[in-house]
């Protein structure tokens, strides 16, 4: 059985946090909320505990984990030779949805970083996550979904994938941002975005020249080479939702649509909201929800690649089986 601890997101109950922290310190897996998505946590300094994450998720062994901290001082314990640019980014964005890739300290087991000599570190902007880390230890956590599935933004999503397979989940309701953190590599005065996310390119540009890693020959962020975030249904990205619906109808398939405006056609619809921020916070739930309604094809409306729109399009492209071009 998985222990479900319901906590108040603003004022997490001490006794419940203490129960979860004890499990982490014992080497068990605890799923917990962050402002981005739910994480599947283990003691980052315990190799055996970290191995459990890979096993339970079915995660490729060459895909390193992010280590979550509760105060900036912990960066110095886990990383070495922290560059000046990284310090500026920490000052500006910690706690928040930014992950920094730094040189790893020898105290971190190789299992946590999948054998790399770098370590990804972030401080989540979520009371529950911070209290859990403070009461235990730095926590290694990928998104708490089975490898390849949409990331979890609610405790129900985590239980769908891991019921009975993990010791505990802390349920504090929905995640505010709904897409993962931005993973960056700070290099002298350049910031390389390895994965777009909650902190935007525009926000980073105040701190140096920003480059988006192409994911070319040697993927800098190993996770980005796998198909990801995929619902059971086919996923089509469409600039022209109406046209995509016609194409799918011609195939005689059951259709789900995620879009800003409700289509006139009779389809399963999940509203994407009115802003890019709303779309981001709803996307992963919408994919799971439309799957549960049994559609064959999900058509997701394309958005402009500005602000959080860059991360929305990144996740859609990773999950898509087809891009519907304008006629
Ligand atoms: O918002 C988030 O980042 C969530 C919450 C739970 O914090 N976590 C998350 O973890 O999305 P995960 O494991 O699903 O994605 C981590 C990404 C992967 O693309 C991985 O390859 C990359 O970060 N990464 C981790 N360590 C790295 C390293 N040392 N160098 C380059 N990329 C790294
Ligand atoms: Mg993930």
Short mmCIF file of C-alpha atoms and ligand atoms in Angstrom, two decimals:
data_model
loop_
_atom_site.label_atom_id
_atom_site.label_comp_id
_atom_site.label_asym_id
_atom_site.label_seq_id
_atom_site.Cartn_x
_atom_site.Cartn_y
_atom_site.Cartn_z
CA UNK A 1 0.00 0.00 0.00
CA UNK A 2 1.05 3.54 -0.67
CA UNK A 3 0.55 5.87 2.28
CA UNK A 4 -1.33 8.99 1.14
CA UNK A 5 -0.67 12.06 3.31
CA UNK A 6 -3.03 14.96 2.56
CA UNK A 7 -1.40 18.21 3.62
CA UNK A 8 -2.31 21.87 3.59
CA UNK A 9 -0.19 23.39 0.78
CA UNK A 10 0.23 26.71 2.61
CA UNK A 11 0.79 25.30 6.08
CA UNK A 12 1.97 21.70 5.82
CA UNK A 13 1.28 19.79 9.04
CA UNK A 14 4.58 19.08 10.83
CA UNK A 15 3.69 15.54 11.90
CA UNK A 16 2.86 14.49 8.33
CA UNK A 17 6.05 16.03 6.92
CA UNK A 18 7.98 14.21 9.66
CA UNK A 19 6.48 10.83 8.61
CA UNK A 20 7.47 11.41 4.98
CA UNK A 21 10.95 12.67 5.95
CA UNK A 22 11.58 9.53 8.01
CA UNK A 23 10.70 7.36 5.00
CA UNK A 24 13.14 9.34 2.82
CA UNK A 25 15.90 8.93 5.43
CA UNK A 26 15.18 5.17 5.53
CA UNK A 27 15.80 4.95 1.77
CA UNK A 28 12.15 4.72 0.67
CA UNK A 29 10.47 6.52 -2.25
CA UNK A 30 8.17 9.45 -1.46
CA UNK A 31 6.26 11.39 -4.13
CA UNK A 32 5.84 15.07 -3.29
CA UNK A 33 4.46 18.23 -4.90
CA UNK A 34 6.57 21.03 -6.35
CA UNK A 35 5.45 24.20 -8.11
CA UNK A 36 6.15 22.50 -11.48
CA UNK A 37 5.06 18.84 -11.30
CA UNK A 38 5.05 16.09 -8.64
CA UNK A 39 8.47 14.54 -8.03
CA UNK A 40 9.36 10.94 -7.14
CA UNK A 41 11.85 11.51 -4.35
CA UNK A 42 14.66 9.55 -2.73
CA UNK A 43 17.67 10.47 -0.58
CA UNK A 44 20.06 11.92 -3.19
CA UNK A 45 23.12 10.71 -1.25
CA UNK A 46 21.89 7.10 -0.90
CA UNK A 47 22.80 5.07 -4.01
CA UNK A 48 20.46 2.18 -3.16
CA UNK A 49 17.49 4.52 -2.68
CA UNK A 50 18.24 6.30 -5.95
CA UNK A 51 18.39 2.99 -7.83
CA UNK A 52 14.80 2.32 -6.73
CA UNK A 53 13.67 5.44 -8.63
CA UNK A 54 15.09 4.09 -11.90
CA UNK A 55 13.54 0.66 -11.29
CA UNK A 56 10.05 1.88 -10.38
CA UNK A 57 9.87 4.47 -13.18
CA UNK A 58 11.40 2.22 -15.83
CA UNK A 59 13.82 5.07 -16.43
CA UNK A 60 16.83 4.58 -18.74
CA UNK A 61 19.94 4.30 -16.58
CA UNK A 62 21.78 7.01 -18.53
CA UNK A 63 19.22 9.70 -17.62
CA UNK A 64 20.41 11.67 -14.56
CA UNK A 65 18.18 13.04 -11.79
CA UNK A 66 17.65 16.56 -10.47
CA UNK A 67 18.64 17.07 -6.82
CA UNK A 68 16.27 19.29 -4.83
CA UNK A 69 17.57 21.52 -2.05
CA UNK A 70 15.98 23.76 0.59
CA UNK A 71 18.58 26.50 1.01
CA UNK A 72 21.21 27.98 -1.31
CA UNK A 73 24.07 26.84 0.96
CA UNK A 74 23.39 23.23 -0.07
CA UNK A 75 24.68 24.06 -3.57
CA UNK A 76 28.21 24.23 -2.12
CA UNK A 77 27.81 20.77 -0.53
CA UNK A 78 26.70 19.09 -3.76
CA UNK A 79 28.66 21.02 -6.41
CA UNK A 80 32.16 22.44 -6.80
CA UNK A 81 33.68 25.36 -8.73
CA UNK A 82 30.31 27.14 -8.91
CA UNK A 83 30.76 29.88 -11.55
CA UNK A 84 29.84 33.53 -10.96
CA UNK A 85 27.00 33.36 -13.50
CA UNK A 86 25.46 30.43 -11.61
CA UNK A 87 25.58 32.46 -8.40
CA UNK A 88 23.67 35.29 -10.09
CA UNK A 89 21.04 32.85 -11.38
CA UNK A 90 20.68 31.32 -7.91
CA UNK A 91 20.16 34.76 -6.45
CA UNK A 92 17.56 35.66 -9.05
CA UNK A 93 15.61 32.42 -9.43
CA UNK A 94 16.02 30.17 -6.35
CA UNK A 95 13.54 29.05 -5.11
CA UNK A 96 11.82 28.58 -8.46
CA UNK A 97 11.50 26.49 -11.62
CA UNK A 98 15.17 26.75 -12.67
CA UNK A 99 17.62 23.82 -12.57
CA UNK A 100 21.36 24.50 -12.77
CA UNK A 101 23.85 21.99 -14.15
CA UNK A 102 27.11 22.31 -12.20
CA UNK A 103 30.28 20.32 -11.54
CA UNK A 104 29.46 17.52 -9.14
CA UNK A 105 31.01 17.10 -5.71
CA UNK A 106 32.39 13.64 -4.86
CA UNK A 107 29.83 13.23 -2.03
CA UNK A 108 27.10 12.66 -4.63
CA UNK A 109 26.87 9.01 -5.72
CA UNK A 110 27.27 8.30 -9.43
CA UNK A 111 23.81 6.67 -9.51
CA UNK A 112 22.20 10.09 -8.89
CA UNK A 113 23.92 11.71 -11.87
CA UNK A 114 23.88 8.59 -14.07
CA UNK A 115 27.66 8.56 -14.13
CA UNK A 116 28.08 12.18 -15.30
CA UNK A 117 30.58 14.48 -13.58
CA UNK A 118 27.91 17.18 -13.47
CA UNK A 119 24.90 17.52 -11.17
CA UNK A 120 21.53 19.19 -11.78
CA UNK A 121 20.29 21.18 -8.76
CA UNK A 122 17.12 23.13 -8.06
CA UNK A 123 15.29 24.67 -5.12
CA UNK A 124 11.53 24.25 -5.59
CA UNK A 125 9.21 27.17 -4.76
CA UNK A 126 6.76 25.02 -2.83
CA UNK A 127 6.29 25.03 0.95
CA UNK A 128 5.64 21.30 1.17
CA UNK A 129 8.71 20.36 -0.86
CA UNK A 130 10.94 22.74 1.10
CA UNK A 131 9.72 21.47 4.48
CA UNK A 132 10.25 17.86 3.39
CA UNK A 133 13.82 18.55 2.25
CA UNK A 134 14.60 20.52 5.45
CA UNK A 135 13.32 17.65 7.57
CA UNK A 136 15.36 15.04 5.67
CA UNK A 137 18.18 15.58 3.16
CA UNK A 138 18.72 16.78 -0.44
CA UNK A 139 16.20 14.80 -2.50
CA UNK A 140 16.79 13.36 -5.97
CA UNK A 141 13.54 13.42 -7.90
CA UNK A 142 12.43 12.99 -11.48
CA UNK A 143 8.85 13.75 -12.42
CA UNK A 144 6.66 11.13 -10.70
CA UNK A 145 5.34 9.42 -13.82
CA UNK A 146 6.17 6.12 -15.51
CA UNK A 147 8.89 6.78 -18.06
CA UNK A 148 7.31 8.08 -21.28
CA UNK A 149 3.95 9.13 -19.74
CA UNK A 150 2.71 12.70 -19.23
CA UNK A 151 4.18 14.26 -16.07
CA UNK A 152 1.93 14.38 -12.99
CA UNK A 153 0.38 17.65 -11.88
CA UNK A 154 -2.00 16.07 -9.32
CA UNK A 155 -1.59 13.32 -6.74
CA UNK A 156 -4.15 11.20 -8.66
CA UNK A 157 -1.78 11.09 -11.64
CA UNK A 158 1.02 9.76 -9.43
CA UNK A 159 -1.27 7.08 -7.98
CA UNK A 160 -2.40 6.08 -11.50
CA UNK A 161 1.22 5.23 -12.30
CA UNK A 162 2.60 4.10 -8.91
CA UNK A 163 -0.21 2.87 -6.61
CA UNK A 164 1.34 0.29 -4.21
CA UNK A 165 4.77 0.67 -5.83
CA UNK A 166 6.03 3.54 -3.64
CA UNK A 167 6.02 4.00 0.12
CA UNK A 168 4.24 7.34 0.32
CA UNK A 169 2.78 10.31 -1.52
CA UNK A 170 2.20 13.76 -0.11
CA UNK A 171 -0.96 15.16 -1.70
CA UNK A 172 -1.12 18.96 -1.64
CA UNK A 173 -3.39 19.47 -4.62
CA UNK A 174 -2.56 20.79 -8.06
CA UNK A 175 0.86 22.05 -9.14
CA UNK A 176 0.84 25.76 -9.94
CA UNK A 177 3.01 25.86 -13.09
CA UNK A 178 2.26 22.43 -14.53
CA UNK A 179 5.39 22.05 -16.70
CA UNK A 180 8.85 21.13 -15.46
CA UNK A 181 11.72 23.43 -14.56
CA UNK A 182 14.05 25.01 -17.12
CA UNK A 183 17.36 23.10 -17.12
CA UNK A 184 20.35 25.35 -17.87
CA UNK A 185 24.09 25.03 -18.20
CA UNK A 186 25.83 28.31 -17.24
CA UNK A 187 29.00 28.78 -19.32
CA UNK A 188 31.07 31.92 -18.65
CA UNK A 189 28.66 34.61 -19.85
CA UNK A 190 26.41 32.28 -21.85
CA UNK A 191 23.39 30.37 -20.62
CA UNK A 192 22.59 27.19 -22.48
CA UNK A 193 18.98 26.00 -22.13
CA UNK A 194 19.02 22.20 -22.10
CA UNK A 195 15.27 21.94 -21.48
CA UNK A 196 12.84 24.87 -21.68
CA UNK A 197 10.47 25.17 -18.71
CA UNK A 198 9.01 27.39 -16.01
CA UNK A 199 11.68 30.13 -16.16
CA UNK A 200 11.50 31.67 -19.63
CA UNK A 201 14.25 32.46 -22.12
CA UNK A 202 13.20 36.12 -21.84
CA UNK A 203 13.77 36.06 -18.04
CA UNK A 204 17.23 34.52 -18.49
CA UNK A 205 18.32 37.04 -21.13
CA UNK A 206 18.94 39.67 -18.44
CA UNK A 207 21.86 37.55 -17.21
CA UNK A 208 23.73 36.75 -20.41
CA UNK A 209 23.45 35.48 -23.94
CA UNK A 210 20.95 32.63 -24.05
CA UNK A 211 21.28 29.71 -26.40
CA UNK A 212 18.83 26.85 -26.80
CA UNK A 213 20.71 23.55 -27.07
CA UNK A 214 19.70 21.81 -30.27
CA UNK A 215 19.87 18.36 -28.73
CA UNK A 216 22.06 17.53 -31.75
CA UNK A 217 24.66 14.75 -31.80
CA UNK A 218 25.49 14.38 -28.11
CA UNK A 219 22.39 15.35 -26.16
CA UNK A 220 23.56 17.61 -23.33
CA UNK A 221 20.46 16.79 -21.31
CA UNK A 222 20.26 13.02 -21.75
CA UNK A 223 16.53 12.90 -21.02
CA UNK A 224 15.68 14.97 -24.08
CA UNK A 225 16.47 12.20 -26.56
CA UNK A 226 13.60 9.93 -25.45
CA UNK A 227 9.95 10.14 -26.50
CA UNK A 228 8.18 11.70 -23.58
CA UNK A 229 4.95 12.94 -22.10
CA UNK A 230 2.93 10.60 -24.32
CA UNK A 231 -0.75 9.85 -23.85
CA UNK A 232 -2.17 6.49 -24.99
CA UNK A 233 -3.89 8.23 -27.89
CA UNK A 234 -2.05 9.58 -30.90
CA UNK A 235 -1.10 13.22 -30.41
CA UNK A 236 -1.38 15.71 -33.25
CA UNK A 237 -0.10 19.29 -32.99
CA UNK A 238 -2.17 21.72 -35.07
CA UNK A 239 -1.98 25.42 -35.87
CA UNK A 240 -5.36 25.06 -37.57
CA UNK A 241 -7.46 22.98 -35.19
CA UNK A 242 -10.51 22.96 -37.51
CA UNK A 243 -8.49 21.48 -40.35
CA UNK A 244 -6.96 18.83 -38.09
CA UNK A 245 -10.43 17.83 -36.85
CA UNK A 246 -11.56 17.35 -40.48
CA UNK A 247 -8.51 15.17 -41.22
CA UNK A 248 -9.12 13.03 -38.14
CA UNK A 249 -12.86 12.77 -38.90
CA UNK A 250 -12.06 11.52 -42.38
CA UNK A 251 -10.15 8.66 -40.73
CA UNK A 252 -13.27 7.83 -38.70
CA UNK A 253 -11.45 8.19 -35.37
CA UNK A 254 -12.67 9.38 -31.97
CA UNK A 255 -11.26 12.84 -31.39
CA UNK A 256 -10.18 14.83 -28.36
CA UNK A 257 -9.20 18.49 -28.63
CA UNK A 258 -7.12 20.73 -26.35
CA UNK A 259 -7.54 24.31 -27.55
CA UNK A 260 -8.26 27.85 -26.41
CA UNK A 261 -11.66 28.01 -28.20
CA UNK A 262 -14.30 25.27 -28.09
CA UNK A 263 -14.63 23.79 -31.60
CA UNK A 264 -18.06 23.70 -33.27
CA UNK A 265 -17.62 20.05 -34.17
CA UNK A 266 -18.83 17.34 -31.82
CA UNK A 267 -15.56 16.21 -30.18
CA UNK A 268 -14.26 15.56 -26.66
CA UNK A 269 -12.96 18.97 -25.59
CA UNK A 270 -10.56 20.08 -22.86
CA UNK A 271 -10.21 23.88 -22.62
CA UNK A 272 -6.61 25.09 -22.73
CA UNK A 273 -7.57 28.29 -20.89
CA UNK A 274 -7.06 31.86 -22.05
CA UNK A 275 -3.35 32.42 -21.45
CA UNK A 276 -0.15 30.49 -22.14
CA UNK A 277 0.24 30.08 -18.35
CA UNK A 278 -3.19 28.44 -18.08
CA UNK A 279 -2.43 26.18 -21.04
CA UNK A 280 0.86 25.12 -19.39
CA UNK A 281 -0.82 24.32 -16.09
CA UNK A 282 -3.54 22.23 -17.76
CA UNK A 283 -1.67 20.41 -20.52
CA UNK A 284 -0.54 17.23 -18.74
CA UNK A 285 -3.89 16.77 -16.98
CA UNK A 286 -5.71 17.33 -20.28
CA UNK A 287 -3.69 14.53 -21.95
CA UNK A 288 -4.52 12.07 -19.16
CA UNK A 289 -8.16 13.20 -19.02
CA UNK A 290 -8.76 12.80 -22.77
CA UNK A 291 -7.11 9.35 -22.61
CA UNK A 292 -9.58 8.37 -19.91
CA UNK A 293 -12.45 9.45 -22.20
CA UNK A 294 -11.17 6.86 -24.71
CA UNK A 295 -10.30 9.04 -27.71
CA UNK A 296 -8.03 7.72 -30.50
CA UNK A 297 -6.46 11.04 -31.44
CA UNK A 298 -5.76 14.10 -29.33
CA UNK A 299 -5.41 17.32 -31.29
CA UNK A 300 -3.49 19.97 -29.32
CA UNK A 301 -3.46 23.58 -30.49
CA UNK A 302 0.00 24.93 -31.30
CA UNK A 303 1.04 28.17 -29.56
CA UNK A 304 3.64 30.86 -30.13
CA UNK A 305 7.09 29.91 -28.87
CA UNK A 306 7.44 32.88 -26.53
CA UNK A 307 7.35 32.93 -22.72
CA UNK A 308 6.13 29.60 -21.35
CA UNK A 309 4.89 28.86 -24.89
CA UNK A 310 8.40 27.61 -25.70
CA UNK A 311 8.07 24.91 -23.03
CA UNK A 312 4.50 24.03 -24.09
CA UNK A 313 5.65 23.47 -27.68
CA UNK A 314 8.72 21.53 -26.52
CA UNK A 315 6.55 19.06 -24.58
CA UNK A 316 4.01 18.78 -27.40
CA UNK A 317 6.74 18.11 -29.98
CA UNK A 318 8.30 15.42 -27.76
CA UNK A 319 4.95 13.67 -27.42
CA UNK A 320 3.53 14.23 -30.91
CA UNK A 321 2.94 11.51 -33.46
CA UNK A 322 2.04 14.04 -36.16
CA UNK A 323 2.23 17.75 -36.92
CA UNK A 324 -0.70 19.00 -39.01
CA UNK A 325 0.59 21.64 -41.43
CA UNK A 326 -1.52 24.53 -42.66
CA UNK A 327 -3.02 23.79 -46.06
O1 LIG B 1 10.40 20.60 -12.57
C1 LIG B 1 11.19 19.66 -12.58
O2 LIG B 1 12.35 19.78 -13.01
C2 LIG B 1 10.70 18.30 -12.04
C3 LIG B 1 10.39 18.47 -10.56
C4 LIG B 1 10.02 17.17 -9.89
O3 LIG B 1 11.48 19.08 -9.92
N1 LIG B 1 11.68 17.28 -12.26
C5 LIG B 1 11.95 16.77 -13.49
O4 LIG B 1 12.85 15.72 -13.50
O5 LIG B 1 11.41 17.16 -14.50
P1 LIG B 1 13.06 14.75 -14.74
O6 LIG B 1 13.96 13.70 -14.25
O7 LIG B 1 11.75 14.33 -15.26
O8 LIG B 1 13.85 15.62 -15.78
C6 LIG B 1 15.19 16.00 -15.49
C7 LIG B 1 15.90 16.51 -16.72
C8 LIG B 1 16.18 15.41 -17.71
O9 LIG B 1 16.01 15.90 -19.02
C9 LIG B 1 17.66 15.10 -17.42
O10 LIG B 1 18.31 14.52 -18.51
C10 LIG B 1 18.19 16.47 -17.07
O11 LIG B 1 17.15 17.07 -16.32
N2 LIG B 1 19.42 16.39 -16.25
C11 LIG B 1 19.55 15.91 -15.00
N3 LIG B 1 20.83 15.94 -14.59
C12 LIG B 1 21.54 16.47 -15.62
C13 LIG B 1 22.93 16.76 -15.82
N4 LIG B 1 23.84 16.50 -14.90
N5 LIG B 1 23.28 17.30 -17.01
C14 LIG B 1 22.36 17.56 -17.96
N6 LIG B 1 21.05 17.31 -17.83
C15 LIG B 1 20.63 16.76 -16.67
MG1 LIG B 2 10.21 13.73 -16.53
#
